[in-house]
Amino acid sequence: MKLLEEKILKYGNVPTEDVLKVDYFLNHQVDTVLMQEIGKEFAEHFKYKNITKVATIESSGIAPALMTAIALGVELIILKKQSDKVLSEDILQVKTKSFTKNTYYDLTLSKKYISTDDNVLIIDDFLANGAAASSACKLIEMAGGTVAGIGIVIEKSFQPGRELLDNLGFDVYSLARISKLSPEKIEFLEELHIC
Ligand code: 5GP
């Protein structure tokens, strides 16, 4: 997505070779016009998948996921990061490693928000090692729903997450795919245009 790539090049900064900070438009201040475009783009891409709900991971996935849910006219589920196990039959949890903090949390979903008829689109801000997205998929499936697709705003394609999700058989669509990241230069994967 051209507009997103331009924002990354203009406002992104790279504190270490594997982390991109986009606080200017996504993670601290939110560019609402960009979010609207992101929502429309995901909705357009997944429009034939009969999406019944969008799910995301708190908190940075919420802005793009909400715009996508609005564009699709469906509800949004926010999967929560809990620090403790919850002992309840209605609550599902999957232990997940945080990329940014290098600690573990329990990604949590209340069963009541997913039924066996649900086709869920998962949206997140970043894809790195794939832990967050694969845990989100696992939770939806444990609750009885189907994962219809995964929408990622920024994929760091040089990290293993994309291959992991592809190998698990998920339909992944990333709006910006970064092939190289360094404090001096950010490069994107070339898009294939099939005529
Ligand atoms: P993964 O679970 O794929 O290893 O990492 C994805 C999660 O970690 C995302 O939900 C995102 O919040 C965070 N994350 C991963 N890489 C980055 C990054 O380069 N910048 C920021 N701001 N967050 C990241």
mmCIF file of C-alpha atoms and ligand atoms in Angstrom, residues 13 15-16 18-23 26-27 56-61 81 96-101 105 123-135 152 154 156 158-162 164-165 178 181, ligand 1:
data_model
loop_
_atom_site.group_PDB
_atom_site.id
_atom_site.type_symbol
_atom_site.label_atom_id
_atom_site.label_comp_id
_atom_site.label_asym_id
_atom_site.label_seq_id
_atom_site.Cartn_x
_atom_site.Cartn_y
_atom_site.Cartn_z
ATOM 1 C CA ASN A 13 12.536 5.109 12.939
ATOM 2 C CA PRO A 15 16.269 1.954 17.095
ATOM 3 C CA THR A 16 17.703 -1.544 16.483
ATOM 4 C CA ASP A 18 14.863 -5.696 14.090
ATOM 5 C CA VAL A 19 12.429 -3.067 15.442
ATOM 6 C CA LEU A 20 10.579 -0.347 13.565
ATOM 7 C CA LYS A 21 8.941 2.437 15.566
ATOM 8 C CA VAL A 22 5.906 4.045 13.992
ATOM 9 C CA ASP A 23 4.667 6.046 16.974
ATOM 10 C CA LEU A 26 0.173 4.053 14.409
ATOM 11 C CA ASN A 27 1.376 3.226 17.915
ATOM 12 C CA THR A 56 -7.278 -8.086 17.099
ATOM 13 C CA ILE A 57 -4.727 -8.051 19.882
ATOM 14 C CA GLU A 58 -4.674 -5.181 22.357
ATOM 15 C CA SER A 59 -3.598 -2.473 22.094
ATOM 16 C CA SER A 60 -1.855 -1.411 18.890
ATOM 17 C CA GLY A 61 -3.998 -3.578 16.637
ATOM 18 C CA LYS A 81 -3.064 -9.757 27.143
ATOM 19 C CA THR A 96 2.357 -16.080 23.976
ATOM 20 C CA LYS A 97 5.818 -14.539 23.771
ATOM 21 C CA SER A 98 5.912 -10.764 23.467
ATOM 22 C CA PHE A 99 8.263 -9.638 20.689
ATOM 23 C CA THR A 100 8.844 -6.180 22.118
ATOM 24 C CA LYS A 101 9.140 -7.092 25.833
ATOM 25 C CA TYR A 105 1.516 -13.165 28.507
ATOM 26 C CA ILE A 123 -5.868 -7.902 12.130
ATOM 27 C CA ASP A 124 -2.617 -6.821 13.798
ATOM 28 C CA ASP A 125 -0.207 -3.909 13.491
ATOM 29 C CA PHE A 126 3.048 -5.887 13.055
ATOM 30 C CA LEU A 127 4.148 -9.378 12.079
ATOM 31 C CA ALA A 128 7.578 -10.423 13.372
ATOM 32 C CA ASN A 129 7.957 -14.014 14.627
ATOM 33 C CA GLY A 130 4.262 -14.784 14.275
ATOM 34 C CA ALA A 131 3.602 -15.551 17.954
ATOM 35 C CA ALA A 132 0.781 -13.036 18.433
ATOM 36 C CA ALA A 133 -1.024 -13.876 15.177
ATOM 37 C CA SER A 134 -0.698 -17.648 15.563
ATOM 38 C CA SER A 135 -1.960 -17.480 19.173
ATOM 39 C CA ILE A 152 -1.135 -7.320 8.854
ATOM 40 C CA ILE A 154 3.443 -3.961 8.641
ATOM 41 C CA LYS A 156 8.875 -7.579 8.639
ATOM 42 C CA PHE A 158 12.988 -10.920 7.036
ATOM 43 C CA GLN A 159 11.652 -12.377 10.309
ATOM 44 C CA PRO A 160 10.021 -15.840 10.421
ATOM 45 C CA GLY A 161 6.366 -14.938 11.121
ATOM 46 C CA ARG A 162 5.129 -14.873 7.532
ATOM 47 C CA LEU A 164 5.079 -19.724 9.920
ATOM 48 C CA LEU A 165 1.574 -18.459 9.102
ATOM 49 C CA ILE A 178 9.715 -4.811 4.757
ATOM 50 C CA LEU A 181 15.570 -2.614 8.085
HETATM 51 P P1 5GP B 1 5.252 -11.425 16.747
HETATM 52 O O1 5GP B 1 4.271 -12.006 17.714
HETATM 53 O O2 5GP B 1 4.860 -11.634 15.310
HETATM 54 O O3 5GP B 1 6.658 -11.832 17.028
HETATM 55 O O4 5GP B 1 5.246 -9.851 16.971
HETATM 56 C C1 5GP B 1 4.086 -9.136 16.672
HETATM 57 C C2 5GP B 1 3.667 -8.247 17.811
HETATM 58 O O5 5GP B 1 4.806 -7.605 18.403
HETATM 59 C C3 5GP B 1 2.774 -7.172 17.287
HETATM 60 O O6 5GP B 1 1.510 -7.331 17.896
HETATM 61 C C4 5GP B 1 3.434 -5.859 17.683
HETATM 62 O O7 5GP B 1 2.694 -5.229 18.691
HETATM 63 C C5 5GP B 1 4.791 -6.213 18.220
HETATM 64 N N1 5GP B 1 5.888 -5.889 17.277
HETATM 65 C C6 5GP B 1 6.671 -6.768 16.597
HETATM 66 N N2 5GP B 1 7.621 -6.135 15.896
HETATM 67 C C7 5GP B 1 7.423 -4.823 16.112
HETATM 68 C C8 5GP B 1 8.105 -3.650 15.636
HETATM 69 O O8 5GP B 1 9.093 -3.684 14.881
HETATM 70 N N3 5GP B 1 7.619 -2.453 16.071
HETATM 71 C C9 5GP B 1 6.542 -2.347 16.918
HETATM 72 N N4 5GP B 1 6.146 -1.137 17.269
HETATM 73 N N5 5GP B 1 5.884 -3.447 17.383
HETATM 74 C C10 5GP B 1 6.326 -4.671 16.977
#
